[in-house]
mmCIF file of N, CA and C in Angstrom:
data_model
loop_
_atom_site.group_PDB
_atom_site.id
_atom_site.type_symbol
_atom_site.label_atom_id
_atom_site.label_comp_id
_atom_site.label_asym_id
_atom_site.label_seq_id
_atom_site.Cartn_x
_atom_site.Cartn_y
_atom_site.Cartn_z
ATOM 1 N N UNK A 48 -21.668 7.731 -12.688
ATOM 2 C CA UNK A 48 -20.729 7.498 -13.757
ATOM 3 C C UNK A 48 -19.320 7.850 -13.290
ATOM 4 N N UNK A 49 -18.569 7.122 -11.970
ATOM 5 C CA UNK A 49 -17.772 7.266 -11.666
ATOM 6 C C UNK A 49 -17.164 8.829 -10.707
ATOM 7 N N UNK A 50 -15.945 8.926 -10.222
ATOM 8 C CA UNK A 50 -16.061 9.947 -9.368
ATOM 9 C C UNK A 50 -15.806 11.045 -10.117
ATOM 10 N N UNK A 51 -15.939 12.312 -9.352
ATOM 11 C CA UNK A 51 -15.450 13.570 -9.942
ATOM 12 C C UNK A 51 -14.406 13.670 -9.637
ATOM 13 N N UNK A 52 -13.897 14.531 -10.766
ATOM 14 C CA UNK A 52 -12.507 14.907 -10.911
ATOM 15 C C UNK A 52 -12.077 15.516 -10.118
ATOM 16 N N UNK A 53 -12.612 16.038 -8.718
ATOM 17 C CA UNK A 53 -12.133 16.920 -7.581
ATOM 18 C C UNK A 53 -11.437 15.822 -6.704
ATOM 19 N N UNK A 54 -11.845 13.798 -7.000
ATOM 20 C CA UNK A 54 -11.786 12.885 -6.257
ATOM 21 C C UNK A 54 -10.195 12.609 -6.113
ATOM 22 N N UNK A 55 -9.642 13.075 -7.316
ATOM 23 C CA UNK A 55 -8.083 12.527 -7.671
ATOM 24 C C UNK A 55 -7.692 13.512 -7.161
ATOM 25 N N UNK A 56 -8.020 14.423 -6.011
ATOM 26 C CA UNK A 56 -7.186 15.238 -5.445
ATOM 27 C C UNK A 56 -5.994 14.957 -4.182
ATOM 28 N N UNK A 57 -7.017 13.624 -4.001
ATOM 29 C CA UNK A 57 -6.314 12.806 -2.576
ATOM 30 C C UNK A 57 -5.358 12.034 -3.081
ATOM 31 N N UNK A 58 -5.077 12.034 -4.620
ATOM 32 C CA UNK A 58 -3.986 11.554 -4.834
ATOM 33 C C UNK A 58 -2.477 12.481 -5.304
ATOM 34 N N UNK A 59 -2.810 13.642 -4.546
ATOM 35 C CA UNK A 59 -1.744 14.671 -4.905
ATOM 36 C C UNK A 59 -2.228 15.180 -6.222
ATOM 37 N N UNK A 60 -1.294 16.715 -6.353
ATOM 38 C CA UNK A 60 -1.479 17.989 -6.970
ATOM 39 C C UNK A 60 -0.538 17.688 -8.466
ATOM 40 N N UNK A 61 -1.515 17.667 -9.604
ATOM 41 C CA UNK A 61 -0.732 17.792 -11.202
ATOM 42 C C UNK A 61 -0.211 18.806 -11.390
ATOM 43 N N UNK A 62 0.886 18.319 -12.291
ATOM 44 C CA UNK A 62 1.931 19.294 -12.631
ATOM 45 C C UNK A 62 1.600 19.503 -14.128
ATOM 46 N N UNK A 63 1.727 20.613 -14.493
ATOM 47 C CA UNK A 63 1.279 21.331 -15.717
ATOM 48 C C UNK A 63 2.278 21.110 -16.954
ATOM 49 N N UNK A 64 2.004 20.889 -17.764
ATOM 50 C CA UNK A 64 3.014 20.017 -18.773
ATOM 51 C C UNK A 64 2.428 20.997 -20.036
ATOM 52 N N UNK A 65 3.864 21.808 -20.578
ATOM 53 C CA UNK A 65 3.110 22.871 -21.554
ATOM 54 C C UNK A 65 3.872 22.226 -22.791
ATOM 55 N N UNK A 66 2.141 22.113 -23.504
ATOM 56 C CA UNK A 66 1.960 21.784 -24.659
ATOM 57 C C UNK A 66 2.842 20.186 -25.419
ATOM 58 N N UNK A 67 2.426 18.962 -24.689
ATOM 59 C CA UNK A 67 3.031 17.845 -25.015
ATOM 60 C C UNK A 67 2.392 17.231 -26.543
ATOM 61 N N UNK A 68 1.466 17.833 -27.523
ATOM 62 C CA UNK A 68 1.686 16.712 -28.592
ATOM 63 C C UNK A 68 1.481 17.981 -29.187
ATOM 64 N N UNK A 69 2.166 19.078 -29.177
ATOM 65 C CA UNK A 69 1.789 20.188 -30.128
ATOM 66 C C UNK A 69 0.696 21.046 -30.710
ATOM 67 N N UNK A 70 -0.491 20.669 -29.761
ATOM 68 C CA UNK A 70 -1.708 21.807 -30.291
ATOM 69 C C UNK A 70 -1.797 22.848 -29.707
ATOM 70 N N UNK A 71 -0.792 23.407 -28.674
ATOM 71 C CA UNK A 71 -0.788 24.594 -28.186
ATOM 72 C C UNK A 71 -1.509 24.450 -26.794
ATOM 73 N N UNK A 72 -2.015 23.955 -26.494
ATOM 74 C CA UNK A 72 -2.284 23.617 -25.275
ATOM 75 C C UNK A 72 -1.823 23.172 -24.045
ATOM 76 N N UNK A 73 -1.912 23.521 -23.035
ATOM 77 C CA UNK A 73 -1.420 22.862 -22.028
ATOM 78 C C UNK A 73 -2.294 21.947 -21.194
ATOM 79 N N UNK A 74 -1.248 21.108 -20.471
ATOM 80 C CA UNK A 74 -2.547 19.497 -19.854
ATOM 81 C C UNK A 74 -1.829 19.827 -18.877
ATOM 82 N N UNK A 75 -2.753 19.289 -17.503
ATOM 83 C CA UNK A 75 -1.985 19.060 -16.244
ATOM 84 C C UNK A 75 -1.943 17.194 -16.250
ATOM 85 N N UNK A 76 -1.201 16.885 -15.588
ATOM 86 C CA UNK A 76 -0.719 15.588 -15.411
ATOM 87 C C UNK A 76 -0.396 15.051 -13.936
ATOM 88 N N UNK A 77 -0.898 14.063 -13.406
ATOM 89 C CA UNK A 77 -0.129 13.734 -12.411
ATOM 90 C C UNK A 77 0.022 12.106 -12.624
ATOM 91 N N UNK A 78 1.309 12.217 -11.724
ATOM 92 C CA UNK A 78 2.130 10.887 -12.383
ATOM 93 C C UNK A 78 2.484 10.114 -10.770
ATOM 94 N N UNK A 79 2.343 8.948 -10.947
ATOM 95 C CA UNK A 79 1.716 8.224 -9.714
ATOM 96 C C UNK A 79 2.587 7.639 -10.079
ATOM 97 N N UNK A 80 3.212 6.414 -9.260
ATOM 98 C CA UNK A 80 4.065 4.820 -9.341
ATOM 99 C C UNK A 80 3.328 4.328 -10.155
ATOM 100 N N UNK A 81 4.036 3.514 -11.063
ATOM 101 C CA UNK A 81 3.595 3.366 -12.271
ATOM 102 C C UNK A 81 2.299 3.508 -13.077
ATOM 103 N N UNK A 82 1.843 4.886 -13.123
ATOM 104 C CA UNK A 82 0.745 5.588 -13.521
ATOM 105 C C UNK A 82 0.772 7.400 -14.472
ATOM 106 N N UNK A 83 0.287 7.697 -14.887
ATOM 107 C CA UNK A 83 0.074 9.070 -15.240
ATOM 108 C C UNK A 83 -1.422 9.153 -16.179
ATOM 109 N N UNK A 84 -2.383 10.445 -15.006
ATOM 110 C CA UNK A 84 -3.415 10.494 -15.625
ATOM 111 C C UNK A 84 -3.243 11.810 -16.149
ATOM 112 N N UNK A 85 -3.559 12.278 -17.563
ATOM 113 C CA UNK A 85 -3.740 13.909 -18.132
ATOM 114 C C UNK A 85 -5.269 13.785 -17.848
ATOM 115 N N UNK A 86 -5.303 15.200 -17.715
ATOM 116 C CA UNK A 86 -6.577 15.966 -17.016
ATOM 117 C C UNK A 86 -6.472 17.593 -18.591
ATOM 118 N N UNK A 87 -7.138 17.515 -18.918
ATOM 119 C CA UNK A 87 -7.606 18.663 -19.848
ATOM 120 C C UNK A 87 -8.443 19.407 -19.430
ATOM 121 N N UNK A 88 -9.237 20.702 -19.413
ATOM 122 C CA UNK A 88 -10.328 21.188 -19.213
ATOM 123 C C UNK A 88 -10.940 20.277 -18.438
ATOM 124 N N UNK A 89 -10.615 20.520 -17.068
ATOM 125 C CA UNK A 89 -11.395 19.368 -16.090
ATOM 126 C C UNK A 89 -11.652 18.365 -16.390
ATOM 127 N N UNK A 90 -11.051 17.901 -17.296
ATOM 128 C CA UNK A 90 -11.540 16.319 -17.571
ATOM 129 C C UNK A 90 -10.589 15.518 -17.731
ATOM 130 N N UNK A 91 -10.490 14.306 -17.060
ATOM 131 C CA UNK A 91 -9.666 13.344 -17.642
ATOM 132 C C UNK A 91 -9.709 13.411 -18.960
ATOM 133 N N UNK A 92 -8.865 12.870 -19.564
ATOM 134 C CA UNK A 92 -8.897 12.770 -21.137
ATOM 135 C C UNK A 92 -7.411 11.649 -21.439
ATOM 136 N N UNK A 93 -6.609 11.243 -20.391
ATOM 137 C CA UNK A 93 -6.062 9.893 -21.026
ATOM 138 C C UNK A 93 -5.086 9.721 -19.491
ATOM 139 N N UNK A 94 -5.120 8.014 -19.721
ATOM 140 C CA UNK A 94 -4.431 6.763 -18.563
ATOM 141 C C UNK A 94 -3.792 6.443 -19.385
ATOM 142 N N UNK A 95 -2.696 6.074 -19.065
ATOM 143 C CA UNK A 95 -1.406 5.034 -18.668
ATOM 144 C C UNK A 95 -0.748 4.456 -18.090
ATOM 145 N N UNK A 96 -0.718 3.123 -17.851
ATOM 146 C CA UNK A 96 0.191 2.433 -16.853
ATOM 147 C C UNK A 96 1.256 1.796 -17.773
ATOM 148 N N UNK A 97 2.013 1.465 -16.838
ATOM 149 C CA UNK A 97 3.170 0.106 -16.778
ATOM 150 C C UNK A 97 3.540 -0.415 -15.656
ATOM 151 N N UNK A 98 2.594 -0.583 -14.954
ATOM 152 C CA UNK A 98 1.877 -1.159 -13.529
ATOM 153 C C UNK A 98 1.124 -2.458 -13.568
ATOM 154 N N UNK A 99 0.914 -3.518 -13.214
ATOM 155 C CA UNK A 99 -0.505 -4.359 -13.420
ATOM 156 C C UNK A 99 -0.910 -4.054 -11.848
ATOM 157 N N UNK A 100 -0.397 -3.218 -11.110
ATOM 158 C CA UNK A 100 -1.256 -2.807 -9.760
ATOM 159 C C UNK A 100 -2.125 -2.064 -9.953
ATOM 160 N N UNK A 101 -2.077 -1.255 -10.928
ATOM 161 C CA UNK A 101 -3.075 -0.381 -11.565
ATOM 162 C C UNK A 101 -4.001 -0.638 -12.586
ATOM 163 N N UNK A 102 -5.231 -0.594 -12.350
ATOM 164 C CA UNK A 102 -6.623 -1.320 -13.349
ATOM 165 C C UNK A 102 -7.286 -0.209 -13.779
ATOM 166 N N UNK A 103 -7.026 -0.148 -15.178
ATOM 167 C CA UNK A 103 -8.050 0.935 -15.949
ATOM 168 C C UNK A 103 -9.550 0.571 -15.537
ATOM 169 N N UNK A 104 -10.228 1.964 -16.179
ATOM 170 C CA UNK A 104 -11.284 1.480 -16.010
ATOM 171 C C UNK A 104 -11.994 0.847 -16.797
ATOM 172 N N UNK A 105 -11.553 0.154 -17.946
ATOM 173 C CA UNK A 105 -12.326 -0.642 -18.597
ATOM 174 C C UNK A 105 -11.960 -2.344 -18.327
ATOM 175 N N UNK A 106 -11.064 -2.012 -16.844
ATOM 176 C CA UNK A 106 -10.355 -3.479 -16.437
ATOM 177 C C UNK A 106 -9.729 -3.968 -16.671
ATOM 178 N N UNK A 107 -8.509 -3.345 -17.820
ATOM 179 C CA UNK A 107 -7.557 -4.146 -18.429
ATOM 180 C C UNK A 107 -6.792 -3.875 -17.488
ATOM 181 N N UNK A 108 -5.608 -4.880 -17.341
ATOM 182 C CA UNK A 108 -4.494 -4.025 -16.365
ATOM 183 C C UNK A 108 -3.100 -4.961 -16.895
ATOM 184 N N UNK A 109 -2.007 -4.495 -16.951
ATOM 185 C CA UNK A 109 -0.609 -4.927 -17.733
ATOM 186 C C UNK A 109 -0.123 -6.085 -17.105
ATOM 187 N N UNK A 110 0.108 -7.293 -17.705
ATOM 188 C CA UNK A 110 0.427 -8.289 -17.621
ATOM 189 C C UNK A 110 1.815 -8.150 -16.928
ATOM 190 N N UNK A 111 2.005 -9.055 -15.764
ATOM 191 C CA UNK A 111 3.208 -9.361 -14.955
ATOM 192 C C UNK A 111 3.394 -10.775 -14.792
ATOM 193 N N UNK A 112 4.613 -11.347 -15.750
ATOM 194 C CA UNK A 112 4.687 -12.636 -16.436
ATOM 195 C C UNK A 112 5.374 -13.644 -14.630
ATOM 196 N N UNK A 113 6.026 -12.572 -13.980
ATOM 197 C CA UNK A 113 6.224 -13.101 -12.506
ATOM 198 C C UNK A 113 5.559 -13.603 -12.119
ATOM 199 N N UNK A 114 4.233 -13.242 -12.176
ATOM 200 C CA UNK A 114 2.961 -13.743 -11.337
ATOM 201 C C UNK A 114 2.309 -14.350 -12.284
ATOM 202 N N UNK A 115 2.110 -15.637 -11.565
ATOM 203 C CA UNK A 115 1.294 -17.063 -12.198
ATOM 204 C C UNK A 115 -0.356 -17.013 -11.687
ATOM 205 N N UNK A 116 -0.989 -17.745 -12.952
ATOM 206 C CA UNK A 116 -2.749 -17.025 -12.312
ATOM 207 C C UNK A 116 -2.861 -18.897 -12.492
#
């Protein structure tokens, strides 16, 4: 069921982001070219792009009207 979270290590070290939607918590984050994954209690817990180089994992990936299919 996909890799472990030790896997996104080869993509460089998250930076700790205290308390972004107000529950008192802090998330680590790391933020890639047009990417940022939050990591909670070892777990992913949310993606974002504004990339279409980057493909979630449910395969959607952001439309780039440049490129003709």
């Amino acid at each position: 069921m996909g890799d472990p979270l030790s896997a996104l290590g080869k993509l460089g070290s998250p930076e700790t982001i205290c308390d972004p939607d107000g529950r008192g918590e802090a998330i680590d984050r790391m933020t890639l070219v047009g990417m940022e994954i939050d990591i909670f209690q070892d777990a992913v817990f949310a993606m974002s792009t504004t990339s279409p180089h980057w493909e979630m994992p449910s395969g959607l990936r952001v439309r780039d009207d440049a490129r003709q299919e």
